[in-house]
Amino acid sequence: MAEKPRTLFEKIWDDHVVASDPGAPAILAIDLHLVHEVTSPQAFTGLRERGLKVRKPGQTVATADHSIPTLDPSLPIADELAARQLRQIEENCREFGVPFHGKGSPTRGIVHVIGPELGLTQPGMTIVCGDSHTATHGAFGALAFGIGTSEIEMVLATQTLLQRKPKTFQVRIDGRLGPGVGAKDIILALIARIGIGGGTGHVIEYTGDAIRALSMEERMTVCNMTIEGGARAGLIAPDETTFAYLRGRKFAPQGATWDEAVARWRTLPTDEGATYDRTITIDGDALEPMVTYGTNPGMGIGVTGRIPSAADVDPADREELERALAYMGLEAGKSIAGQKLDVVFIGSCTNGRIEDMRAAASVLKGHHVAPGLRVLVVPGSQQVKKQAEREGLDSVFRAAGAEWRESGCSMCIAMNGDQLEPGQYGISTSNRNFQGRQGKGGRTFLASPLTAAASAVTGVITDPRTLLGVAPKSAAVSRPTTVEAH
Amino acid sequence: MPEPFVKTTSRVISIPRANIDTDQICPARFLKITDKNGLADALFFDWRFTPDGQKRQPPSFIDEPVNAGRQILLVGDNFGAGSSREHAPWALRAWGVRAIVSTSFADIFGGNALKNALLPIVVSAERHAALQALAAANRDGEWTIDLEAQKVTLPDGDSFAIEIDPFARTMILAGTDEIGYVRSRLPAIEAWEAVHPARVDTLT
Ligand code: SF4
């Protein structure tokens, strides 16, 4: 009898189950463990208390990204707590023999940017990190998800994790995106549709023509924010785009091993006839640039749309909407475009890669940022920074009046001194608009690099298509049309 | 390592909000610690204090004097959305919370909570509405959450069954964690590794 058709997720899962004892979750082998300074110190302490070693330092890699300053790296770190955290990751890595891409290293950067750019992230792998945006690596067809500190300790100690098998959820994006519409808009539209808990308990696989047409950078943007829809992991089947990105990268297989690896990777895509626990379809042609108006990433609308009022939402969601609008200081029914801004942040593991820098620069070139506006451009890694400088993008940003920084998480999480002040409005290419996420009392609009850059020019939320001189591809809709089949 | 936990009897703090994210539970600026100490004060910090550090008036949920020492939270859908920070359950436990009742929990938060013997208790939307009404009508009634019997008993003596992942339940009742179990399976892990060579070597 022929084997039962399996999804991409099921193939990776089956391949990594070490043991499945009755009553216990599966023991899942982990191929790659990424570590950063914020969620790991207590795990190393735990290891030390148990008298254990890092079992597979060669499958572990660490960096410093969250609390590291993005200013001149030769300056001492003003925040004593951050400085201590940064010292600890270095000491822990030295003590336990874990390779560390730290301060001063040309390969340092946001953990989800450096994994792929070093070629560490490969199709078919299991990848974990003490960070919810580990979902990013799913763009390569790897099963990648965020874990807590107890689980970090587990992986350090055993190179495995205990996991219950999640359900599968196919998100198909059909059609072709219009000009000025990109990966960030796909994912914000999806989350607006399913809500921030909509994917709970599931692993999402993104399929469809609009996904196939995306570059690796764009695929990473989509997978990155999967967690914002409640799903721990998002996957895209590997294809020629994936292989072309990986070929020649430092840790990618070389020579004959490369051919073997590609042959293996070609067996990963979901078999014909395999089924998902749930499927939704989104019409890519109908998408427009998205922006959030509220205090979670699911509160998003098209940039030509109006801020919802109580009548537009489910009665159960009214109170939450009202609380969000009160925090944001926004008026229901008003256009989101034209909303005044104080700060623009371009960066993060969602949109801090080279293509994002290029997109932002393409809009800012020949313009100056609006008077009184603070614009911060923070590359996702030192390699992104170097590449951008090679292409002269830093000069475009500087000439436009934007700040060009060292790499790191920066204002995405506001742990390093880069932050919104209470009451300030910021448009941000990052992934979370929770209350206080970008600085206490700060108010965040999430959007794509194109939309953020266009808004930097005008000082108000702006449809990038107006600056790019492109007409919207279709009549604007504020919500994607979707069909759901269980 | 956690202490064994079997059951608790406590009054309830009702926070009738959905989608309470980890940035509300424990704001990111409190993640610079390198141990687990001091997080009780960080819990729901920005709900409790204005940006310039003044205690909000009226006081936010956990700061209401009657709520001091209560160990059970009743919250809206999708509690713990957002980041993977285990600082969220650490902060809740440090403040004294032992169990959280909701219709759903974010995946990573739910897992992290169990690893810290903090019980995420899932109830149906109907039951949740009834519990909210009960908590509003009888603020000082005591609920008992019994992990061993997998049962919640309400002030009027009514009770209902709850489900907790059986493996996590065993761990919490015994006051142990999972690393010992997985290490006991090291031979199986080594056997798997023998036929699955490492995909990368970060040391090269
Ligand atoms: S950029 Fe933001 S979301 Fe990404 S890893 Fe850093 S803090 Fe987390």
XYZ file of C-alpha atoms and ligand atoms in Angstrom:
698
model
C 0.000 0.000 0.000
C 1.219 3.492 -0.794
C 2.303 5.623 2.131
C -0.250 8.019 3.477
C 0.300 11.490 1.982
C 1.857 13.813 4.531
C 2.176 17.542 4.958
C 5.530 19.299 5.175
C 5.010 19.650 8.915
C 4.234 15.964 9.379
C 7.355 14.933 7.482
C 9.619 17.071 9.667
C 7.819 15.977 12.816
C 7.983 12.270 12.013
C 11.638 12.601 11.123
C 12.508 14.067 14.538
C 10.490 12.008 17.001
C 13.045 10.174 19.104
C 10.588 8.472 21.432
C 6.916 8.625 22.222
C 6.276 7.037 25.596
C 2.675 6.308 26.632
C 1.170 9.265 28.484
C 4.171 11.502 27.782
C 4.691 14.080 25.045
C 6.998 13.071 22.197
C 10.720 13.596 22.643
C 11.620 15.699 19.636
C 15.231 16.021 18.451
C 16.398 19.590 17.902
C 18.815 20.309 15.066
C 19.656 23.893 15.934
C 19.332 25.931 19.109
C 19.665 29.705 18.889
C 20.417 31.563 22.107
C 20.319 35.252 23.090
C 21.070 37.245 26.209
C 17.592 37.907 27.598
C 15.952 34.505 28.012
C 19.018 32.306 28.570
C 20.811 33.345 31.802
C 18.485 31.406 34.114
C 18.777 28.325 31.883
C 22.575 28.335 32.142
C 22.248 28.789 35.906
C 19.932 25.769 36.005
C 22.425 23.718 34.048
C 25.198 24.703 36.432
C 23.050 23.801 39.460
C 22.421 20.356 38.003
C 26.085 19.905 37.161
C 25.273 19.406 33.473
C 27.067 20.468 30.307
C 25.663 21.814 27.059
C 25.154 18.474 25.369
C 25.665 19.653 21.761
C 27.511 22.982 21.643
C 28.022 22.418 17.902
C 24.264 22.608 17.371
C 23.972 25.728 19.476
C 24.791 29.313 18.597
C 24.425 32.532 20.588
C 24.280 36.243 19.922
C 23.465 39.505 21.703
C 20.591 41.454 20.213
C 17.798 42.409 22.611
C 19.383 44.655 25.189
C 22.461 45.719 23.216
C 22.775 49.436 22.418
C 22.618 50.423 18.743
C 24.782 53.500 19.261
C 28.561 53.670 18.844
C 29.738 50.204 19.996
C 32.938 51.622 21.483
C 30.973 53.529 24.134
C 30.399 51.849 27.511
C 26.860 50.572 28.098
C 25.044 53.050 30.288
C 22.410 50.643 31.593
C 24.092 48.543 34.288
C 21.479 45.759 34.116
C 21.802 45.440 30.339
C 25.576 45.488 30.672
C 25.439 42.678 33.199
C 23.164 40.620 30.953
C 25.559 41.104 28.042
C 28.545 40.106 30.188
C 26.691 36.997 31.328
C 25.894 35.654 27.884
C 29.537 36.026 26.983
C 30.688 34.259 30.150
C 28.071 31.525 29.822
C 29.073 30.837 26.230
C 32.743 30.710 27.173
C 32.113 28.404 30.138
C 29.857 26.023 28.180
C 31.720 26.153 24.870
C 28.878 27.698 22.866
C 29.922 29.756 19.821
C 29.029 33.394 20.434
C 28.539 36.166 17.885
C 28.810 39.032 20.328
C 29.640 42.679 20.506
C 32.254 43.567 17.919
C 31.630 40.443 15.831
C 30.876 41.116 12.148
C 28.281 38.333 12.273
C 26.382 39.636 15.298
C 22.742 40.568 14.832
C 19.152 39.732 15.639
C 19.055 36.008 16.202
C 16.417 35.456 13.485
C 18.375 37.481 10.964
C 21.765 35.833 11.500
C 20.548 32.204 11.480
C 19.393 32.423 7.864
C 22.166 34.716 6.665
C 24.843 32.354 8.005
C 23.140 29.427 6.284
C 22.443 27.762 9.643
C 18.709 27.699 8.958
C 18.021 24.903 6.483
C 14.972 23.049 5.169
C 13.678 20.101 7.156
C 15.411 21.084 10.384
C 13.923 21.574 13.832
C 15.022 24.946 15.206
C 14.212 26.475 18.567
C 15.101 29.654 20.403
C 13.926 31.350 23.567
C 12.053 33.840 21.466
C 8.600 33.657 19.959
C 9.679 34.983 16.552
C 11.673 31.821 15.943
C 8.775 31.146 13.575
C 10.822 33.243 11.091
C 13.001 30.258 10.182
C 9.939 28.384 8.931
C 10.382 30.362 5.699
C 12.983 27.730 4.752
C 10.677 24.801 5.418
C 12.142 24.227 8.876
C 9.970 23.506 11.904
C 10.955 26.444 14.076
C 9.290 27.726 17.197
C 9.831 29.779 20.320
C 10.396 28.211 23.720
C 10.562 29.379 27.334
C 13.591 29.402 29.581
C 12.818 25.989 31.150
C 12.759 24.576 27.641
C 16.030 26.328 26.793
C 17.570 24.474 29.710
C 16.039 21.234 28.419
C 17.521 21.740 24.955
C 20.910 22.774 26.328
C 20.927 19.655 28.513
C 19.512 17.100 26.068
C 19.269 18.615 22.541
C 15.603 17.538 22.615
C 12.247 18.906 23.715
C 9.061 17.341 24.999
C 6.255 18.293 22.630
C 2.637 17.430 22.000
C 1.915 17.267 18.297
C 0.165 20.430 17.088
C -2.562 20.554 14.456
C -2.011 21.771 10.909
C -3.467 24.898 9.337
C -3.047 25.788 5.672
C -3.145 29.469 4.754
C -3.291 29.822 1.004
C -2.609 33.213 -0.534
C -3.770 33.173 -4.137
C -3.158 35.655 -6.899
C -0.553 38.344 -7.220
C 0.152 41.267 -4.922
C -0.337 44.728 -6.329
C 2.480 47.307 -6.428
C 3.270 48.762 -3.023
C 1.809 45.684 -1.306
C 4.204 43.213 0.296
C 4.812 40.381 2.692
C 4.080 42.471 5.778
C 0.677 43.316 4.372
C -0.092 39.620 3.796
C 0.640 38.717 7.382
C -1.114 41.732 8.911
C -4.170 40.949 6.783
C -4.122 37.318 7.900
C -3.919 38.241 11.578
C -6.677 40.823 11.158
C -8.740 37.984 9.740
C -8.066 35.158 12.218
C -7.312 37.231 15.332
C -4.286 36.990 17.584
C -5.429 33.683 19.041
C -6.694 32.271 15.738
C -3.795 29.906 15.161
C -3.435 28.622 18.735
C -2.539 24.937 18.834
C -1.645 24.880 15.129
C 1.352 25.014 12.853
C 0.594 27.116 9.782
C 1.785 26.221 6.302
C 1.637 29.109 3.823
C 0.881 28.064 0.262
C -0.424 29.616 -2.936
C 0.905 31.644 -5.840
C 1.414 34.849 -3.898
C 3.652 32.976 -1.418
C 5.632 31.183 -4.140
C 6.384 34.559 -5.733
C 7.966 35.942 -2.546
C 11.725 36.224 -2.018
C 13.281 34.510 1.008
C 13.382 37.829 2.835
C 9.680 38.328 2.268
C 8.874 34.752 3.249
C 10.711 35.361 6.515
C 8.549 38.422 7.162
C 5.401 36.329 6.733
C 6.597 33.418 8.873
C 8.041 35.761 11.505
C 4.648 37.114 12.516
C 2.922 33.727 12.526
C 3.127 33.838 16.309
C 1.111 37.063 16.229
C -1.755 34.916 14.958
C -1.247 32.534 17.880
C 0.462 29.724 15.918
C 3.900 28.808 17.209
C 5.320 27.914 13.821
C 4.739 28.910 10.202
C 6.184 26.953 7.305
C 6.795 27.522 3.613
C 7.847 24.581 1.475
C 11.410 24.894 0.172
C 11.842 25.492 -3.557
C 14.383 26.922 -6.015
C 14.147 30.324 -4.293
C 15.168 28.677 -1.025
C 18.059 26.740 -2.547
C 19.358 29.797 -4.421
C 19.354 31.800 -1.168
C 21.235 29.109 0.747
C 23.849 28.138 -1.801
C 27.329 29.264 -0.775
C 26.360 30.535 2.686
C 28.867 29.843 5.436
C 27.117 26.927 7.163
C 25.179 25.617 4.177
C 26.293 22.236 2.836
C 29.059 22.462 0.230
C 30.090 20.369 -2.785
C 28.673 16.863 -2.999
C 26.899 17.288 0.323
C 25.062 20.242 -1.188
C 23.579 18.073 -3.937
C 22.565 15.422 -1.425
C 20.991 18.048 0.758
C 19.017 19.570 -2.108
C 17.802 16.123 -3.123
C 16.611 15.544 0.435
C 14.996 18.989 0.636
C 13.054 18.300 -2.549
C 11.209 15.500 -0.774
C 9.885 17.844 1.917
C 6.946 19.663 0.279
C 3.468 18.501 1.230
C 2.355 15.439 -0.750
C -0.548 15.678 -3.073
C -3.642 14.489 -1.275
C -2.341 15.343 2.202
C -4.881 17.140 4.350
C -4.707 19.907 6.921
C -6.861 20.236 10.020
C -7.937 23.638 8.786
C -7.539 25.774 5.634
C -8.265 29.378 4.744
C -7.742 31.163 1.472
C -6.909 34.820 1.028
C -7.151 36.661 -2.265
C -3.734 38.269 -2.773
C -5.033 40.495 -5.564
C -7.389 42.236 -3.152
C -4.763 43.063 -0.515
C -3.644 46.614 0.083
C -0.996 48.078 2.389
C -2.031 47.340 5.974
C -1.599 49.308 9.157
C -2.698 48.593 12.716
C -4.782 51.040 14.698
C -5.037 49.242 18.026
C -3.073 47.512 20.743
C -2.638 44.058 19.300
C -1.407 42.958 15.872
C -4.862 41.669 14.928
C -6.245 45.204 14.977
C -5.246 46.008 11.418
C -6.957 47.675 8.451
C -6.067 48.710 4.942
C -4.237 52.033 4.844
C -7.164 53.559 2.965
C -9.575 52.280 5.606
C -11.288 53.856 8.571
C -10.707 53.148 12.246
C -13.479 50.753 13.263
C -16.217 51.790 15.604
C -18.142 49.642 18.054
C -20.753 48.895 15.400
C -18.113 47.329 13.118
C -16.988 44.639 15.539
C -18.416 41.636 17.297
C -20.245 42.748 20.490
C -17.847 40.637 22.533
C -14.906 42.655 21.170
C -16.370 46.119 21.748
C -14.876 46.768 25.128
C -11.453 45.720 23.932
C -11.768 48.003 20.902
C -12.819 50.929 23.060
C -9.950 50.363 25.479
C -7.527 50.135 22.558
C -8.773 53.351 20.949
C -8.660 55.137 24.290
C -5.036 54.063 24.770
C -4.180 55.022 21.199
C -6.058 58.324 21.455
C -7.819 57.593 18.173
C -11.298 58.365 17.013
C -13.543 55.632 15.643
C -14.658 56.196 12.059
C -11.717 58.435 11.121
C -9.359 57.587 8.265
C -6.154 55.982 9.484
C -4.202 57.723 6.716
C -3.256 61.212 7.804
C -2.773 60.239 11.451
C 0.088 62.278 12.893
C 3.381 60.652 13.898
C 6.328 61.451 16.169
C 8.663 58.553 15.403
C 9.317 56.112 12.569
C 11.133 52.854 13.331
C 12.455 50.734 10.479
C 14.071 47.499 11.620
C 13.495 44.321 13.718
C 13.488 40.624 12.880
C 10.311 41.209 10.890
C 11.651 43.890 8.554
C 15.329 44.480 9.306
C 16.818 42.546 6.390
C 18.590 43.955 3.356
C 15.498 43.998 1.135
C 13.654 45.959 3.810
C 16.484 48.488 3.918
C 16.326 48.737 0.130
C 12.554 49.186 0.153
C 12.718 51.954 2.729
C 15.575 53.660 0.889
C 13.713 53.484 -2.425
C 10.978 55.628 -0.908
C 13.233 57.994 1.060
C 15.664 58.660 -1.771
C 15.521 62.292 -2.795
C 13.198 63.179 0.071
C 13.689 64.614 3.517
C 11.835 63.300 6.523
C 9.051 65.526 7.800
C 10.099 68.315 10.194
C 10.115 67.334 13.866
C 9.913 63.615 13.075
C 12.466 61.173 14.511
C 13.312 58.393 12.073
C 15.400 55.462 13.247
C 16.720 52.894 10.778
C 18.242 49.874 12.506
C 19.642 47.039 10.402
C 18.844 43.523 11.565
C 22.470 42.401 11.638
C 25.985 43.694 11.185
C 26.072 41.922 7.822
C 22.891 43.712 6.740
C 24.472 46.951 7.917
C 27.626 46.333 5.915
C 25.728 45.343 2.790
C 23.468 48.404 3.053
C 26.536 50.613 3.399
C 28.127 48.947 0.391
C 25.026 49.888 -1.580
C 25.049 53.424 -0.231
C 21.692 53.037 1.507
C 23.066 54.538 4.717
C 23.795 57.758 2.806
C 20.228 57.801 1.509
C 18.916 57.477 5.067
C 21.321 60.049 6.495
C 20.665 62.516 3.682
C 16.950 62.147 4.354
C 17.523 63.013 8.004
C 17.138 59.518 9.452
C 19.424 57.963 12.075
C 21.449 54.941 10.906
C 22.406 52.588 13.731
C 24.276 49.444 14.703
C 22.166 46.296 14.483
C 19.865 44.976 17.198
C 16.274 44.667 18.334
C 16.256 48.313 19.350
C 12.847 49.978 19.477
C 11.024 46.751 18.644
C 11.217 45.892 22.344
C 12.670 49.101 23.829
C 15.100 47.364 26.177
C 18.235 49.151 25.037
C 17.270 52.806 25.441
C 15.721 53.185 21.948
C 12.097 53.835 22.819
C 8.934 55.863 22.366
C 8.237 58.445 25.041
C 4.865 58.325 26.822
C 2.108 59.408 24.457
C 4.277 59.437 21.330
C 2.984 57.948 18.099
C 5.320 55.684 16.191
C 4.914 53.808 12.952
C 7.027 50.692 13.142
C 8.045 47.845 10.860
C 8.291 45.544 13.900
C 5.703 43.018 14.993
C 3.997 44.060 18.218
C 1.859 47.049 19.069
C 0.975 45.935 22.588
C 0.584 48.733 25.121
C 4.015 49.906 26.180
C 5.868 47.489 23.897
C 7.999 50.227 22.331
C 8.337 52.259 25.520
C 5.881 52.855 28.342
C 2.925 54.905 27.191
C 4.136 54.699 23.575
C 1.578 54.188 20.798
C 2.499 51.970 17.871
C 1.194 51.555 14.337
C 2.582 48.446 12.634
C 3.204 48.627 8.901
C 5.523 47.593 6.079
C 8.876 49.267 5.341
C 7.304 50.988 2.313
C 4.444 52.383 4.357
C 6.736 53.403 7.220
C 9.146 55.153 4.841
C 6.341 56.938 2.990
C 4.989 58.087 6.343
C 8.458 59.318 7.286
C 8.394 61.660 4.321
C 5.001 63.151 5.153
C 4.965 62.888 8.953
C 1.548 61.239 8.875
C 0.385 57.714 8.052
C 0.630 57.529 4.281
C -0.306 55.049 1.578
C 3.092 54.260 -0.001
C 1.445 53.938 -3.401
C 0.872 57.676 -3.476
C 4.630 58.297 -3.182
C 5.661 55.459 -5.444
C 3.416 56.833 -8.143
C 1.556 53.568 -8.529
C -2.169 53.215 -8.706
C -3.782 50.710 -6.389
C -4.202 47.463 -8.296
C -7.813 46.994 -7.305
C -10.523 48.821 -5.465
C -9.385 49.259 -1.904
C -10.821 46.924 0.662
C -10.146 47.249 4.323
C -10.422 43.518 5.007
C -9.266 40.645 2.828
C -11.926 38.381 1.452
C -11.451 34.904 2.794
C -13.133 31.577 2.489
C -12.794 29.128 5.308
C -13.096 25.379 5.022
C -12.546 23.034 7.934
C 13.055 22.869 41.325
C 9.395 23.486 42.202
C 7.733 22.178 45.355
C 5.024 19.543 44.954
C 1.611 21.125 44.431
C -1.706 19.361 45.007
C -4.427 21.940 45.560
C -5.208 25.443 46.636
C -8.184 27.212 48.175
C -8.399 30.923 47.582
C -10.564 33.859 46.685
C -10.450 34.968 43.063
C -9.231 38.047 41.206
C -11.394 38.638 38.172
C -9.776 40.488 35.252
C -12.475 40.491 32.576
C -10.199 41.252 29.629
C -9.293 39.183 26.603
C -5.883 38.895 24.926
C -3.839 39.932 27.944
C -0.372 39.816 26.408
C 2.984 39.138 27.997
C 3.995 42.793 27.657
C 1.115 43.582 30.057
C 1.931 40.694 32.395
C 5.626 41.577 32.586
C 6.869 44.556 30.529
C 10.078 44.004 28.570
C 12.179 46.428 30.576
C 11.947 43.984 33.500
C 13.619 41.284 31.428
C 17.116 42.548 32.085
C 17.509 40.438 35.189
C 19.757 37.406 35.091
C 17.966 35.522 37.891
C 14.289 35.098 38.726
C 14.104 37.579 41.585
C 12.147 40.776 41.981
C 9.488 39.957 39.418
C 6.513 40.169 41.800
C 6.774 43.953 41.547
C 6.892 43.816 37.743
C 3.551 42.007 37.445
C 1.047 44.064 35.402
C 3.324 47.014 36.108
C 2.046 49.435 33.478
C -1.546 48.788 34.488
C -0.646 49.652 38.055
C 1.532 52.715 37.556
C 1.344 55.767 35.301
C 4.321 56.353 32.974
C 5.762 58.768 35.555
C 5.575 56.145 38.278
C 2.440 57.157 40.219
C 0.165 54.417 41.513
C -3.000 54.580 39.421
C -6.271 55.580 41.073
C -8.444 53.599 41.420
C -5.839 50.903 41.875
C -5.518 48.301 39.131
C -6.837 44.773 39.736
C -4.038 43.203 41.767
C -3.490 46.421 43.731
C -7.037 46.518 45.059
C -6.525 45.908 48.779
C -9.140 43.131 48.886
C -7.224 41.205 46.250
C -4.003 40.943 48.231
C -2.921 37.347 48.666
C -5.436 35.859 46.252
C -4.056 32.933 44.274
C -6.564 32.425 41.460
C -7.027 34.669 38.429
C -10.132 34.582 36.251
C -9.262 36.188 32.908
C -10.611 36.533 29.347
C -9.707 34.557 26.184
C -6.189 33.981 24.922
C -4.277 34.874 28.066
C -0.500 35.187 27.642
C -0.392 36.131 23.963
C 2.896 37.406 22.637
C 6.417 36.647 23.636
C 7.991 33.465 24.953
C 9.290 35.170 28.103
C 9.033 32.812 31.046
C 9.295 35.963 33.127
C 5.499 36.165 32.739
C 4.744 32.992 34.716
C 7.663 33.769 37.046
C 6.106 37.153 37.831
C 2.670 35.629 38.389
C 4.086 32.947 40.678
C 6.266 35.451 42.533
C 3.194 37.580 43.238
C 1.413 34.470 44.551
C -0.807 33.317 41.679
C -1.186 29.512 41.489
C -3.958 29.038 38.927
C -5.458 30.990 36.037
C -8.890 30.249 34.639
C -9.667 31.229 31.039
C -11.251 29.941 27.849
C -7.830 29.715 26.201
C -4.132 30.344 26.706
C -1.448 31.231 24.203
C 0.574 28.085 23.409
C 3.972 29.175 24.667
C 2.575 30.825 27.792
C 0.516 27.742 28.671
C 3.579 25.504 28.404
C 5.739 27.884 30.397
C 3.091 28.138 33.117
C 2.939 24.373 33.609
C 6.714 24.226 33.909
C 6.385 26.599 36.852
C 3.536 24.750 38.536
C 1.160 27.553 37.587
C -2.060 25.929 36.432
C -3.664 27.179 33.202
C -7.248 25.977 33.539
C -9.320 25.971 30.359
C -13.102 26.160 30.616
C -15.805 26.485 27.962
C -17.106 29.926 27.013
C -20.394 29.108 28.730
C -18.748 28.031 31.943
C -16.489 31.058 31.768
C -19.445 33.425 31.577
C -21.049 31.701 34.554
C -17.817 31.921 36.543
C -17.486 35.612 35.765
C -21.021 36.233 36.973
C -20.281 34.229 40.101
C -17.051 36.102 40.794
C -18.855 39.427 40.380
C -21.761 38.417 42.640
C -19.639 36.794 45.302
C -16.254 38.486 45.345
C -15.162 36.869 48.567
C -16.217 33.301 47.890
C -13.441 30.754 48.041
C -12.723 28.381 45.190
C -10.735 25.202 45.525
C -8.593 24.052 42.671
C -7.593 20.457 43.158
C -4.971 19.227 40.712
C -4.911 15.716 42.086
C -8.679 15.260 41.742
C -8.724 17.479 38.603
C -11.634 19.416 39.990
C -12.674 22.981 40.794
C -15.075 23.463 43.701
C -17.021 26.727 43.918
C -18.184 28.534 47.075
C -21.668 27.014 46.897
C -20.206 23.516 46.801
C -20.773 23.017 43.069
C -17.840 21.505 41.294
C -16.664 20.694 37.792
C -13.919 18.605 36.276
C -10.834 20.144 34.687
C -8.248 18.757 32.338
C -4.539 19.317 32.721
C -1.939 17.682 30.505
C -1.450 14.335 32.288
C 2.328 14.407 32.015
C 2.594 17.953 33.367
C 0.180 17.012 36.124
C 2.382 14.135 37.252
C 5.407 16.437 37.285
C 3.634 19.147 39.305
C 2.135 16.725 41.832
C 5.587 15.230 42.380
C 7.365 18.600 42.431
C 9.814 17.487 39.795
C 10.631 18.609 36.271
C 11.057 17.023 32.889
C 14.797 17.059 32.461
C 15.258 13.999 34.662
C 12.747 12.040 32.588
C 14.322 13.010 29.270
C 17.809 12.261 30.558
C 16.605 8.786 31.505
C 15.850 8.356 27.784
C 19.349 9.379 26.670
C 20.052 5.946 25.158
C 17.097 6.437 22.785
C 18.322 9.936 21.920
C 21.807 8.629 21.200
C 20.389 5.859 19.037
C 18.436 8.437 17.022
C 21.518 10.606 16.651
C 23.552 7.658 15.413
C 21.364 7.457 12.315
C 20.673 11.199 11.995
C 23.980 13.041 11.717
C 23.952 16.678 12.868
C 22.755 19.001 10.101
C 25.114 21.805 11.071
C 28.245 22.281 13.109
C 28.291 25.764 14.587
C 31.800 25.204 15.931
C 33.427 25.175 12.486
S 13.497 42.312 16.858
Fe 11.834 42.375 18.324
S 10.590 40.590 17.975
Fe 12.538 40.292 16.912
S 13.799 39.122 18.318
Fe 14.212 41.279 18.677
S 12.782 41.912 20.274
Fe 12.068 39.963 19.492
